């Protein structure tokens, strides 16, 4: 959430800053709510002041032996009026908070101007696009019966998958490789977290209330949802906490399934493993001192890149334009791996700096020094990486003319020494 003080000081400036996203800020609604809040607060303070004066008069009258019944009655009337105004104030305050929760983060000045992913700015490339002496297949044709969509439809419906045999082992090996790299080499603490989160947790990270239709609702009894990403439970590790400055940065890595409705996707994106309702990710989260968050963003990008380089998969890095930026992000760098079956680069990691946007919603703070006032931390995350899409990249980039998939050297120890996979059609 943006700082309410910024709105009160200069809402027009915020509207201008958000325009790079193509976001049209409803200033009339804000002004109406803020005026109502301000007027009610003034009236409430005036009534409280008046009641305090009368209460003091009651004390003086008692000491002087004067009649106090009219004064007591006046205090009662003021109390009733104050309760009515306080109720109205709380209602308007709640409406204003709800309005502020729907407003996205302000993009950093370095974010490119643009409306769609076509306007994202390419930063650099690593590795050469894979070339073949034969007509390459996509991952669905390569996998054959090891990718069992008939079973997944029977079990859960469309947009799920069942991986069998060697493909399931390759999937598991990728998870283990990524966790080992991030814990052993990059210094992240591994977490295991719930796959269900409450409304407060998804509100803190920005999925709610704006994107409630995109997540799977679990239970009205406890108002809970399946997690759309490990970002939600991991970031909420610091919700309502006051951290010691010496403990920053906190660096967490977590593997979870992710559950998303993906209702807007269509066409070739729905073929195979590219866009499912359930998929796996290894997520990187950092909680940092505000002075260090841009350094931390570079670190997360580098850490995610390490996995792609270790697997020798060609990729590129792009800076997302304003129109393609996620709701809570001030800046995002995407890593996109080359997929021969799609003849294009596809995103496998989005690395984002949220500044204090999530921390304000989560009330995640740190104390700069003993006896000082707590300040908001900065939060960041990035996929390290999306398992299913890396699985696709390995199958499509490491295929040979016989239909086999060769295992990248870094993965061979996780595959019990197997150097290539063969699939039954």
Tab-separated table of C-alpha atoms in Angstrom:
chain	number	residue	atom	x	y	z
A	1	UNK	CA	0.000	0.000	0.000
A	2	UNK	CA	1.180	3.491	-0.754
A	3	UNK	CA	1.826	5.879	2.099
A	4	UNK	CA	-1.479	7.669	2.917
A	5	UNK	CA	0.549	10.773	3.761
A	6	UNK	CA	1.666	11.014	0.133
A	7	UNK	CA	-1.960	11.056	-0.948
A	8	UNK	CA	-2.854	13.806	1.486
A	9	UNK	CA	0.146	15.891	0.414
A	10	UNK	CA	-0.100	15.555	-3.370
A	11	UNK	CA	-2.606	13.083	-4.869
A	12	UNK	CA	-2.086	14.593	-8.325
A	13	UNK	CA	1.593	13.619	-8.225
A	14	UNK	CA	0.650	10.023	-7.418
A	15	UNK	CA	-1.851	9.996	-10.279
A	16	UNK	CA	0.895	11.176	-12.626
A	17	UNK	CA	3.372	8.580	-11.363
A	18	UNK	CA	0.822	5.778	-11.828
A	19	UNK	CA	0.014	6.839	-15.371
A	20	UNK	CA	3.135	4.979	-16.610
A	21	UNK	CA	1.218	1.819	-15.725
A	22	UNK	CA	-1.763	2.991	-17.723
A	23	UNK	CA	-3.565	3.237	-14.380
A	24	UNK	CA	-6.227	5.944	-14.119
A	25	UNK	CA	-6.381	6.975	-10.470
A	26	UNK	CA	-9.895	7.918	-9.330
A	27	UNK	CA	-9.043	11.144	-7.539
A	28	UNK	CA	-12.670	12.196	-7.094
A	29	UNK	CA	-13.384	9.135	-4.955
A	30	UNK	CA	-10.231	9.756	-2.950
A	31	UNK	CA	-11.026	13.434	-2.369
A	32	UNK	CA	-14.598	12.648	-1.288
A	33	UNK	CA	-13.492	9.961	1.165
A	34	UNK	CA	-10.591	12.005	2.525
A	35	UNK	CA	-12.792	15.074	3.032
A	36	UNK	CA	-15.392	12.987	4.843
A	37	UNK	CA	-12.690	11.420	7.014
A	38	UNK	CA	-11.147	14.781	7.818
A	39	UNK	CA	-14.495	16.427	8.630
A	40	UNK	CA	-15.577	13.559	10.878
A	41	UNK	CA	-12.212	13.515	12.627
A	42	UNK	CA	-12.492	17.265	13.292
A	43	UNK	CA	-16.011	16.870	14.634
A	44	UNK	CA	-14.959	13.887	16.749
A	45	UNK	CA	-12.039	15.805	18.254
A	46	UNK	CA	-14.286	18.805	18.920
A	47	UNK	CA	-16.830	16.648	20.754
A	48	UNK	CA	-14.066	14.951	22.757
A	49	UNK	CA	-12.683	18.359	23.727
A	50	UNK	CA	-16.147	19.607	24.713
A	51	UNK	CA	-16.800	16.483	26.784
A	52	UNK	CA	-13.460	16.901	28.569
A	53	UNK	CA	-14.373	20.499	29.470
A	54	UNK	CA	-17.759	19.449	30.872
A	55	UNK	CA	-16.141	16.569	32.773
A	56	UNK	CA	-13.767	19.024	34.414
A	57	UNK	CA	-16.756	21.235	35.273
A	58	UNK	CA	-18.374	18.263	37.018
A	59	UNK	CA	-15.272	17.846	39.176
A	60	UNK	CA	-15.257	21.549	40.055
A	61	UNK	CA	-18.987	21.531	40.820
A	62	UNK	CA	-18.606	18.529	43.100
A	63	UNK	CA	-15.881	20.275	45.070
A	64	UNK	CA	-18.033	23.398	45.354
A	65	UNK	CA	-21.170	21.482	46.345
A	66	UNK	CA	-23.063	22.707	43.280
A	67	UNK	CA	-25.751	20.832	41.324
A	68	UNK	CA	-24.077	18.431	38.847
A	69	UNK	CA	-27.075	16.653	37.284
A	70	UNK	CA	-27.329	18.998	34.239
A	71	UNK	CA	-23.597	18.587	33.644
A	72	UNK	CA	-23.799	14.783	33.931
A	73	UNK	CA	-26.687	14.811	31.461
A	74	UNK	CA	-24.651	16.993	29.089
A	75	UNK	CA	-21.699	14.577	29.275
A	76	UNK	CA	-24.066	11.707	28.454
A	77	UNK	CA	-25.472	13.534	25.434
A	78	UNK	CA	-21.977	14.359	24.203
A	79	UNK	CA	-20.965	10.718	24.661
A	80	UNK	CA	-23.909	9.530	22.550
A	81	UNK	CA	-23.143	12.065	19.818
A	82	UNK	CA	-19.460	11.081	19.944
A	83	UNK	CA	-20.327	7.394	19.556
A	84	UNK	CA	-22.421	8.146	16.447
A	85	UNK	CA	-19.628	10.229	14.881
A	86	UNK	CA	-17.013	7.626	15.792
A	87	UNK	CA	-19.065	4.922	14.054
A	88	UNK	CA	-19.361	7.081	10.937
A	89	UNK	CA	-15.652	7.890	11.080
A	90	UNK	CA	-14.701	4.196	11.332
A	91	UNK	CA	-16.928	3.386	8.361
A	92	UNK	CA	-15.372	6.108	6.184
A	93	UNK	CA	-11.870	5.162	7.371
A	94	UNK	CA	-12.532	1.545	6.366
A	95	UNK	CA	-13.805	2.640	2.944
A	96	UNK	CA	-10.715	4.803	2.455
A	97	UNK	CA	-8.412	1.936	3.461
A	98	UNK	CA	-10.246	-0.346	1.052
A	99	UNK	CA	-9.777	2.203	-1.714
A	100	UNK	CA	-6.049	2.535	-0.990
A	101	UNK	CA	-5.629	-1.263	-1.029
A	102	UNK	CA	-6.742	-1.351	-4.692
A	103	UNK	CA	-4.070	1.111	-5.867
A	104	UNK	CA	-0.848	-0.394	-7.306
A	105	UNK	CA	2.701	0.558	-6.429
A	106	UNK	CA	4.403	3.536	-8.045
A	107	UNK	CA	6.915	2.405	-10.707
A	108	UNK	CA	10.548	3.298	-10.214
A	109	UNK	CA	11.919	5.994	-12.524
A	110	UNK	CA	13.986	3.352	-14.362
A	111	UNK	CA	10.889	1.371	-15.462
A	112	UNK	CA	10.425	1.587	-19.254
A	113	UNK	CA	7.329	3.287	-20.638
A	114	UNK	CA	4.972	0.878	-22.400
A	115	UNK	CA	1.642	-0.906	-22.339
A	116	UNK	CA	2.291	-4.616	-23.024
A	117	UNK	CA	5.087	-7.195	-22.872
A	118	UNK	CA	6.022	-6.121	-26.379
A	119	UNK	CA	7.300	-2.892	-24.811
A	120	UNK	CA	9.574	-4.568	-22.266
A	121	UNK	CA	13.223	-3.572	-22.566
A	122	UNK	CA	15.748	-6.321	-23.249
A	123	UNK	CA	18.816	-5.886	-21.038
A	124	UNK	CA	21.090	-8.711	-22.172
A	125	UNK	CA	21.256	-12.302	-23.418
A	126	UNK	CA	23.260	-15.306	-22.267
A	127	UNK	CA	23.997	-18.383	-24.386
A	128	UNK	CA	23.197	-19.107	-28.004
A	129	UNK	CA	19.750	-20.074	-29.214
A	130	UNK	CA	19.725	-23.839	-29.738
A	131	UNK	CA	20.005	-24.961	-33.362
A	132	UNK	CA	19.093	-28.441	-34.605
A	133	UNK	CA	19.970	-30.520	-37.680
A	134	UNK	CA	16.442	-31.988	-37.527
A	135	UNK	CA	12.929	-30.704	-36.957
A	136	UNK	CA	12.685	-30.247	-33.177
A	137	UNK	CA	9.590	-31.303	-31.258
A	138	UNK	CA	7.851	-29.473	-28.472
A	139	UNK	CA	7.834	-30.924	-24.961
A	140	UNK	CA	4.394	-32.535	-25.301
A	141	UNK	CA	5.447	-34.577	-28.341
A	142	UNK	CA	8.782	-35.452	-26.732
A	143	UNK	CA	7.300	-36.668	-23.451
A	144	UNK	CA	4.739	-39.044	-24.921
A	145	UNK	CA	3.032	-41.143	-22.233
A	146	UNK	CA	5.248	-39.686	-19.482
A	147	UNK	CA	3.079	-36.566	-19.637
A	148	UNK	CA	-0.342	-38.021	-18.858
A	149	UNK	CA	-3.030	-35.416	-19.435
A	150	UNK	CA	-5.748	-38.047	-19.774
A	151	UNK	CA	-5.158	-39.048	-16.156
A	152	UNK	CA	-4.968	-35.449	-14.905
A	153	UNK	CA	-8.269	-34.557	-16.580
A	154	UNK	CA	-9.874	-37.628	-15.017
A	155	UNK	CA	-8.510	-36.687	-11.587
A	156	UNK	CA	-8.904	-32.899	-11.495
A	157	UNK	CA	-10.044	-31.510	-14.848
A	158	UNK	CA	-8.213	-29.497	-17.487
A	159	UNK	CA	-5.048	-27.456	-16.902
A	160	UNK	CA	-3.437	-29.965	-14.543
A	161	UNK	CA	-0.728	-32.543	-15.251
A	162	UNK	CA	0.484	-35.972	-14.235
A	163	UNK	CA	4.198	-36.633	-14.743
A	164	UNK	CA	5.264	-40.272	-14.887
A	165	UNK	CA	8.502	-42.173	-14.435
A	166	UNK	CA	11.606	-40.418	-15.792
A	167	UNK	CA	9.802	-37.093	-16.220
A	168	UNK	CA	8.699	-37.082	-12.581
A	169	UNK	CA	12.265	-37.878	-11.507
A	170	UNK	CA	13.646	-35.056	-13.659
A	171	UNK	CA	11.104	-32.705	-12.097
A	172	UNK	CA	12.187	-33.761	-8.592
A	173	UNK	CA	15.872	-33.460	-9.497
A	174	UNK	CA	15.382	-29.875	-10.666
A	175	UNK	CA	13.805	-28.904	-7.351
A	176	UNK	CA	16.672	-30.436	-5.384
A	177	UNK	CA	19.329	-28.809	-7.572
A	178	UNK	CA	17.786	-25.358	-7.171
A	179	UNK	CA	17.384	-25.656	-3.407
A	180	UNK	CA	20.971	-26.836	-3.038
A	181	UNK	CA	22.345	-23.950	-5.117
A	182	UNK	CA	20.403	-21.303	-3.192
A	183	UNK	CA	21.090	-22.683	0.278
A	184	UNK	CA	24.699	-23.864	-0.183
A	185	UNK	CA	25.995	-21.146	-2.503
A	186	UNK	CA	23.747	-18.104	-2.025
A	187	UNK	CA	23.104	-18.256	1.701
A	188	UNK	CA	19.315	-18.553	1.784
A	189	UNK	CA	17.527	-20.255	4.664
A	190	UNK	CA	15.226	-22.997	3.392
A	191	UNK	CA	11.616	-22.910	4.593
A	192	UNK	CA	8.730	-25.342	4.462
A	193	UNK	CA	5.419	-23.473	4.687
A	194	UNK	CA	1.637	-24.030	4.591
A	195	UNK	CA	0.067	-24.267	1.140
A	196	UNK	CA	-3.041	-22.498	2.471
A	197	UNK	CA	-3.007	-18.852	3.548
A	198	UNK	CA	-5.583	-16.627	5.211
A	199	UNK	CA	-7.020	-13.399	3.826
A	200	UNK	CA	-4.667	-11.228	5.897
A	201	UNK	CA	-1.640	-12.921	4.334
A	202	UNK	CA	-2.788	-12.460	0.725
A	203	UNK	CA	-3.780	-8.861	1.473
A	204	UNK	CA	-0.308	-8.181	2.867
A	205	UNK	CA	1.448	-9.282	-0.330
A	206	UNK	CA	-1.071	-7.601	-2.642
A	207	UNK	CA	-3.076	-10.459	-4.157
A	208	UNK	CA	-6.182	-9.339	-2.269
A	209	UNK	CA	-8.536	-7.623	-2.554
A	210	UNK	CA	-7.921	-6.756	-6.203
A	211	UNK	CA	-7.169	-10.256	-7.581
A	212	UNK	CA	-9.479	-12.475	-5.563
A	213	UNK	CA	-10.893	-14.034	-8.745
A	214	UNK	CA	-7.403	-15.311	-9.658
A	215	UNK	CA	-6.878	-17.431	-6.527
A	216	UNK	CA	-8.543	-20.643	-5.361
A	217	UNK	CA	-10.851	-20.143	-2.399
A	218	UNK	CA	-10.665	-22.928	0.192
A	219	UNK	CA	-12.946	-22.253	3.121
A	220	UNK	CA	-15.308	-19.546	4.323
A	221	UNK	CA	-15.035	-20.930	7.855
A	222	UNK	CA	-11.451	-19.678	8.150
A	223	UNK	CA	-11.474	-17.388	5.044
A	224	UNK	CA	-8.511	-19.103	3.407
A	225	UNK	CA	-7.033	-19.679	-0.054
A	226	UNK	CA	-4.572	-21.980	-1.812
A	227	UNK	CA	-1.324	-20.062	-2.206
A	228	UNK	CA	-0.676	-18.626	-5.698
A	229	UNK	CA	3.064	-18.499	-4.917
A	230	UNK	CA	5.414	-19.127	-1.984
A	231	UNK	CA	5.857	-15.344	-1.888
A	232	UNK	CA	2.665	-15.199	0.192
A	233	UNK	CA	3.540	-17.433	3.167
A	234	UNK	CA	7.250	-16.578	3.111
A	235	UNK	CA	6.800	-12.789	3.069
A	236	UNK	CA	4.226	-13.129	5.831
A	237	UNK	CA	6.918	-14.607	8.058
A	238	UNK	CA	7.615	-10.964	8.992
A	239	UNK	CA	4.019	-9.681	9.099
A	240	UNK	CA	3.325	-7.722	12.307
A	241	UNK	CA	6.943	-8.162	13.389
A	242	UNK	CA	9.543	-5.606	14.516
A	243	UNK	CA	12.960	-6.889	13.461
A	244	UNK	CA	16.393	-5.951	14.706
A	245	UNK	CA	18.408	-4.032	12.110
A	246	UNK	CA	21.320	-6.403	12.722
A	247	UNK	CA	19.181	-9.326	11.516
A	248	UNK	CA	18.704	-7.790	8.063
A	249	UNK	CA	18.732	-8.915	5.363
A	250	UNK	CA	16.605	-12.004	5.819
A	251	UNK	CA	17.023	-14.400	2.879
A	252	UNK	CA	14.553	-17.255	2.420
A	253	UNK	CA	14.177	-19.953	-0.233
A	254	UNK	CA	11.097	-22.122	-0.426
A	255	UNK	CA	9.728	-24.775	-2.768
A	256	UNK	CA	5.941	-25.040	-3.022
A	257	UNK	CA	3.213	-25.886	-5.482
A	258	UNK	CA	1.402	-22.775	-6.716
A	259	UNK	CA	-2.319	-22.640	-7.474
A	260	UNK	CA	-3.793	-20.130	-9.917
A	261	UNK	CA	-7.014	-19.920	-11.870
A	262	UNK	CA	-5.241	-18.542	-14.980
A	263	UNK	CA	-8.675	-17.726	-16.368
A	264	UNK	CA	-7.425	-15.242	-18.941
A	265	UNK	CA	-4.925	-17.463	-20.781
A	266	UNK	CA	-5.750	-19.099	-24.079
A	267	UNK	CA	-4.348	-20.497	-27.307
A	268	UNK	CA	-0.926	-22.141	-27.423
A	269	UNK	CA	-0.276	-21.147	-23.791
A	270	UNK	CA	-2.701	-23.868	-22.706
A	271	UNK	CA	-0.756	-26.672	-24.439
A	272	UNK	CA	1.361	-28.852	-22.205
A	273	UNK	CA	3.008	-27.525	-19.059
A	274	UNK	CA	3.344	-23.872	-19.957
A	275	UNK	CA	0.333	-22.522	-17.999
A	276	UNK	CA	-1.443	-24.700	-15.447
A	277	UNK	CA	-3.708	-24.305	-12.443
A	278	UNK	CA	-1.080	-26.117	-10.341
A	279	UNK	CA	2.659	-25.822	-10.878
A	280	UNK	CA	5.871	-25.808	-8.827
A	281	UNK	CA	8.318	-23.027	-8.051
A	282	UNK	CA	11.398	-22.464	-5.965
A	283	UNK	CA	10.943	-18.951	-4.607
A	284	UNK	CA	13.566	-16.504	-3.331
A	285	UNK	CA	12.490	-13.809	-0.829
A	286	UNK	CA	14.604	-11.102	0.766
A	287	UNK	CA	13.607	-8.705	3.550
A	288	UNK	CA	16.059	-5.825	3.644
A	289	UNK	CA	16.985	-2.443	5.054
A	290	UNK	CA	15.495	0.270	2.787
A	291	UNK	CA	18.993	1.431	1.822
A	292	UNK	CA	19.854	-1.997	0.428
A	293	UNK	CA	16.839	-3.142	-1.570
A	294	UNK	CA	18.167	-2.197	-5.021
A	295	UNK	CA	21.376	-4.102	-4.316
A	296	UNK	CA	19.205	-7.022	-3.202
A	297	UNK	CA	17.278	-6.944	-6.498
A	298	UNK	CA	20.522	-7.350	-8.441
A	299	UNK	CA	21.449	-10.233	-6.120
A	300	UNK	CA	18.187	-12.079	-6.677
A	301	UNK	CA	18.476	-11.708	-10.452
A	302	UNK	CA	22.027	-13.043	-10.282
A	303	UNK	CA	20.995	-15.955	-8.070
A	304	UNK	CA	18.178	-16.947	-10.437
A	305	UNK	CA	20.532	-16.646	-13.424
A	306	UNK	CA	22.982	-19.000	-11.758
A	307	UNK	CA	20.541	-21.889	-12.113
A	308	UNK	CA	20.007	-21.246	-15.840
A	309	UNK	CA	23.750	-20.959	-16.415
A	310	UNK	CA	24.409	-24.139	-14.452
A	311	UNK	CA	21.904	-25.930	-16.690
A	312	UNK	CA	23.429	-24.237	-19.768
A	313	UNK	CA	20.082	-22.952	-20.986
A	314	UNK	CA	20.035	-19.836	-23.199
A	315	UNK	CA	18.111	-16.956	-21.680
A	316	UNK	CA	17.628	-13.226	-21.739
A	317	UNK	CA	16.836	-10.595	-19.083
A	318	UNK	CA	14.182	-7.939	-19.661
A	319	UNK	CA	12.993	-4.962	-17.635
A	320	UNK	CA	9.197	-4.918	-17.534
A	321	UNK	CA	7.492	-1.784	-18.801
A	322	UNK	CA	4.936	0.102	-16.740
A	323	UNK	CA	1.929	-1.581	-18.351
A	324	UNK	CA	3.320	-5.081	-17.737
A	325	UNK	CA	4.427	-4.449	-14.166
A	326	UNK	CA	2.884	-6.505	-11.363
A	327	UNK	CA	0.480	-4.797	-8.974
A	328	UNK	CA	2.851	-4.566	-5.979
A	329	UNK	CA	6.143	-4.149	-7.837
A	330	UNK	CA	8.149	-0.944	-8.194
A	331	UNK	CA	10.467	-2.658	-10.680
A	332	UNK	CA	10.691	-6.164	-12.143
A	333	UNK	CA	13.414	-7.937	-14.085
A	334	UNK	CA	12.208	-11.059	-15.893
A	335	UNK	CA	14.476	-13.910	-16.922
A	336	UNK	CA	13.194	-15.640	-20.049
A	337	UNK	CA	14.519	-19.014	-21.220
A	338	UNK	CA	14.608	-20.045	-24.869
A	339	UNK	CA	11.950	-22.633	-25.771
A	340	UNK	CA	12.433	-24.134	-29.247
A	341	UNK	CA	8.902	-25.552	-29.248
A	342	UNK	CA	7.526	-22.019	-28.963
A	343	UNK	CA	10.343	-20.456	-31.016
A	344	UNK	CA	10.641	-17.708	-28.443
A	345	UNK	CA	11.844	-16.787	-24.973
A	346	UNK	CA	9.428	-17.468	-22.111
A	347	UNK	CA	9.544	-16.169	-18.538
A	348	UNK	CA	10.936	-18.508	-15.857
A	349	UNK	CA	11.624	-15.910	-13.162
A	350	UNK	CA	10.226	-12.514	-12.218
A	351	UNK	CA	12.498	-10.683	-9.784
A	352	UNK	CA	10.793	-7.709	-8.137
A	353	UNK	CA	11.508	-4.949	-5.650
A	354	UNK	CA	8.345	-3.933	-3.812
A	355	UNK	CA	10.081	-1.258	-1.690
A	356	UNK	CA	7.845	-0.672	1.381
A	357	UNK	CA	4.569	-1.396	-0.474
A	358	UNK	CA	4.042	-4.898	0.953
A	359	UNK	CA	5.665	-4.016	4.281
A	360	UNK	CA	3.126	-1.240	4.922
A	361	UNK	CA	0.245	-3.637	4.284
A	362	UNK	CA	1.936	-6.284	6.463
A	363	UNK	CA	3.237	-3.884	9.123
A	364	UNK	CA	6.657	-5.497	8.729
A	365	UNK	CA	9.153	-3.206	10.443
A	366	UNK	CA	12.640	-3.000	11.892
A	367	UNK	CA	14.208	-0.899	14.608
A	368	UNK	CA	17.257	0.973	13.241
A	369	UNK	CA	18.812	1.250	16.718
A	370	UNK	CA	17.748	0.617	20.315
A	371	UNK	CA	15.009	2.964	21.555
A	372	UNK	CA	14.393	4.333	18.027
A	373	UNK	CA	11.076	4.351	16.219
A	374	UNK	CA	10.434	1.315	13.994
A	375	UNK	CA	10.607	1.797	10.222
A	376	UNK	CA	9.193	-0.266	7.382
A	377	UNK	CA	11.446	-2.886	5.796
A	378	UNK	CA	11.669	-3.442	2.043
A	379	UNK	CA	10.617	-6.775	0.531
A	380	UNK	CA	11.721	-8.478	-2.687
A	381	UNK	CA	11.237	-11.818	-4.371
A	382	UNK	CA	12.034	-13.792	-7.476
A	383	UNK	CA	11.509	-17.282	-8.812
A	384	UNK	CA	14.584	-19.364	-8.526
A	385	UNK	CA	13.099	-20.914	-10.761
A	386	UNK	CA	9.692	-22.013	-12.123
A	387	UNK	CA	10.119	-25.799	-12.270
A	388	UNK	CA	7.690	-26.692	-15.042
A	389	UNK	CA	9.054	-24.184	-17.519
A	390	UNK	CA	12.652	-25.189	-16.808
A	391	UNK	CA	11.563	-28.787	-17.363
A	392	UNK	CA	10.163	-27.742	-20.754
A	393	UNK	CA	13.405	-25.890	-21.570
A	394	UNK	CA	15.558	-28.947	-20.808
A	395	UNK	CA	13.358	-31.291	-22.843
A	396	UNK	CA	13.237	-28.990	-25.844
A	397	UNK	CA	16.826	-27.710	-25.811
A	398	UNK	CA	18.460	-31.066	-24.986
A	399	UNK	CA	16.469	-33.294	-27.373
A	400	UNK	CA	18.204	-35.310	-30.076
A	401	UNK	CA	17.059	-36.749	-33.399
A	402	UNK	CA	16.200	-40.095	-31.751
A	403	UNK	CA	13.706	-38.483	-29.402
A	404	UNK	CA	15.931	-38.737	-26.338
A	405	UNK	CA	16.552	-35.922	-23.871
A	406	UNK	CA	20.120	-35.527	-22.659
A	407	UNK	CA	20.575	-34.537	-19.032
A	408	UNK	CA	22.574	-31.343	-18.299
A	409	UNK	CA	25.797	-32.164	-16.458
A	410	UNK	CA	24.674	-30.338	-13.306
A	411	UNK	CA	21.605	-32.578	-13.055
A	412	UNK	CA	23.255	-35.959	-13.609
A	413	UNK	CA	24.066	-36.470	-9.882
A	414	UNK	CA	20.384	-35.839	-9.106
A	415	UNK	CA	19.347	-38.407	-11.734
A	416	UNK	CA	21.408	-41.277	-10.249
A	417	UNK	CA	23.978	-40.923	-13.005
A	418	UNK	CA	21.490	-41.239	-15.883
A	419	UNK	CA	22.759	-39.236	-18.836
A	420	UNK	CA	19.695	-39.207	-21.063
A	421	UNK	CA	16.003	-40.084	-20.926
A	422	UNK	CA	13.927	-42.006	-23.408
A	423	UNK	CA	10.172	-41.657	-23.508
A	424	UNK	CA	7.485	-44.032	-24.777
A	425	UNK	CA	5.121	-42.559	-27.317
